[in-house]
Amino acid sequence: AHSVVLVRVEDNADIESIKSKIKEKVDPRKWICVGVEKDDVIVENKGNLIILIMVEDQATRETIKKGFDNL
């Protein structure tokens, strides 16, 4: 199970508020037979880019996050 979403928001947007809403409203059990734990959902930003990472495997999740951090 995995889902990665990249969102670009306006430069003057309230990034922290948007990240909080994404984290609060995302359904980590959106798949029929698998899911990830709520604690394994990553919502980070770099400037006005916000990434949502929902990946079951911790190593893969961290690899995706590291790639985003290196942008």
PDB file of C-alpha atoms in Angstrom:
ATOM      1  CA  ALA A   1       0.000   0.000   0.000  1.00  0.00           C
ATOM      2  CA  HIS A   2       1.385   3.357  -0.945  1.00  0.00           C
ATOM      3  CA  SER A   3       0.279   6.821  -1.911  1.00  0.00           C
ATOM      4  CA  VAL A   4       2.423   9.875  -2.523  1.00  0.00           C
ATOM      5  CA  VAL A   5       0.841  13.250  -3.263  1.00  0.00           C
ATOM      6  CA  LEU A   6       2.637  16.500  -4.023  1.00  0.00           C
ATOM      7  CA  VAL A   7       0.718  19.766  -3.660  1.00  0.00           C
ATOM      8  CA  ARG A   8       1.898  23.238  -4.629  1.00  0.00           C
ATOM      9  CA  VAL A   9       0.146  26.033  -2.741  1.00  0.00           C
ATOM     10  CA  GLU A  10       0.283  29.784  -3.199  1.00  0.00           C
ATOM     11  CA  ASP A  11       3.397  31.432  -1.770  1.00  0.00           C
ATOM     12  CA  ASN A  12       1.400  33.330   0.879  1.00  0.00           C
ATOM     13  CA  ALA A  13      -0.657  30.294   1.994  1.00  0.00           C
ATOM     14  CA  ASP A  14      -0.721  29.160   5.631  1.00  0.00           C
ATOM     15  CA  ILE A  15       1.466  26.073   5.087  1.00  0.00           C
ATOM     16  CA  GLU A  16       1.253  24.755   8.658  1.00  0.00           C
ATOM     17  CA  SER A  17      -2.543  24.962   8.659  1.00  0.00           C
ATOM     18  CA  ILE A  18      -2.773  23.155   5.315  1.00  0.00           C
ATOM     19  CA  LYS A  19      -0.384  20.437   6.494  1.00  0.00           C
ATOM     20  CA  SER A  20      -2.437  19.967   9.671  1.00  0.00           C
ATOM     21  CA  LYS A  21      -5.675  19.648   7.702  1.00  0.00           C
ATOM     22  CA  ILE A  22      -4.130  17.119   5.317  1.00  0.00           C
ATOM     23  CA  LYS A  23      -2.758  15.024   8.197  1.00  0.00           C
ATOM     24  CA  GLU A  24      -6.081  15.200  10.065  1.00  0.00           C
ATOM     25  CA  LYS A  25      -8.343  14.363   7.116  1.00  0.00           C
ATOM     26  CA  VAL A  26      -6.311  11.798   5.173  1.00  0.00           C
ATOM     27  CA  ASP A  27      -7.578   8.209   5.316  1.00  0.00           C
ATOM     28  CA  PRO A  28      -4.585   5.874   5.743  1.00  0.00           C
ATOM     29  CA  ARG A  29      -6.977   2.909   5.390  1.00  0.00           C
ATOM     30  CA  LYS A  30      -8.298   4.023   1.971  1.00  0.00           C
ATOM     31  CA  TRP A  31      -7.405   0.721   0.386  1.00  0.00           C
ATOM     32  CA  ILE A  32      -9.804  -2.207   0.709  1.00  0.00           C
ATOM     33  CA  CYS A  33      -7.527  -4.813   2.281  1.00  0.00           C
ATOM     34  CA  VAL A  34      -4.419  -2.938   3.488  1.00  0.00           C
ATOM     35  CA  GLY A  35      -3.482   0.339   5.071  1.00  0.00           C
ATOM     36  CA  VAL A  36      -0.861   2.236   6.972  1.00  0.00           C
ATOM     37  CA  GLU A  37      -0.943   3.372  10.578  1.00  0.00           C
ATOM     38  CA  LYS A  38      -1.831   7.022  11.241  1.00  0.00           C
ATOM     39  CA  ASP A  39       1.639   7.486  12.794  1.00  0.00           C
ATOM     40  CA  ASP A  40       3.227   6.370   9.505  1.00  0.00           C
ATOM     41  CA  VAL A  41       1.657   9.204   7.500  1.00  0.00           C
ATOM     42  CA  ILE A  42       4.207  11.894   6.640  1.00  0.00           C
ATOM     43  CA  VAL A  43       3.152  15.436   5.720  1.00  0.00           C
ATOM     44  CA  GLU A  44       6.122  17.740   5.155  1.00  0.00           C
ATOM     45  CA  ASN A  45       6.843  20.858   3.154  1.00  0.00           C
ATOM     46  CA  LYS A  46       9.673  22.540   1.373  1.00  0.00           C
ATOM     47  CA  GLY A  47       8.720  26.110   0.632  1.00  0.00           C
ATOM     48  CA  ASN A  48       5.273  26.069  -0.931  1.00  0.00           C
ATOM     49  CA  LEU A  49       5.435  22.354  -1.837  1.00  0.00           C
ATOM     50  CA  ILE A  50       3.655  19.956   0.505  1.00  0.00           C
ATOM     51  CA  ILE A  51       4.158  16.210   0.270  1.00  0.00           C
ATOM     52  CA  LEU A  52       1.898  13.527   1.690  1.00  0.00           C
ATOM     53  CA  ILE A  53       3.561  10.115   2.022  1.00  0.00           C
ATOM     54  CA  MET A  54       1.569   7.036   3.012  1.00  0.00           C
ATOM     55  CA  VAL A  55       3.745   3.975   2.552  1.00  0.00           C
ATOM     56  CA  GLU A  56       3.544   0.784   4.587  1.00  0.00           C
ATOM     57  CA  ASP A  57       7.282   0.013   4.434  1.00  0.00           C
ATOM     58  CA  GLN A  58       9.341   2.313   6.686  1.00  0.00           C
ATOM     59  CA  ALA A  59      12.508   2.161   4.551  1.00  0.00           C
ATOM     60  CA  THR A  60      10.591   3.119   1.413  1.00  0.00           C
ATOM     61  CA  ARG A  61       8.761   5.873   3.271  1.00  0.00           C
ATOM     62  CA  GLU A  62      12.054   7.347   4.487  1.00  0.00           C
ATOM     63  CA  THR A  63      13.647   7.053   1.022  1.00  0.00           C
ATOM     64  CA  ILE A  64      10.798   9.045  -0.514  1.00  0.00           C
ATOM     65  CA  LYS A  65      11.026  11.649   2.261  1.00  0.00           C
ATOM     66  CA  LYS A  66      14.790  11.941   1.835  1.00  0.00           C
ATOM     67  CA  GLY A  67      14.352  12.469  -1.916  1.00  0.00           C
ATOM     68  CA  PHE A  68      11.845  15.241  -1.242  1.00  0.00           C
ATOM     69  CA  ASP A  69      14.143  16.829   1.345  1.00  0.00           C
ATOM     70  CA  ASN A  70      16.948  16.885  -1.245  1.00  0.00           C
ATOM     71  CA  LEU A  71      14.935  18.883  -3.816  1.00  0.00           C
TER      72      LEU A  71
END
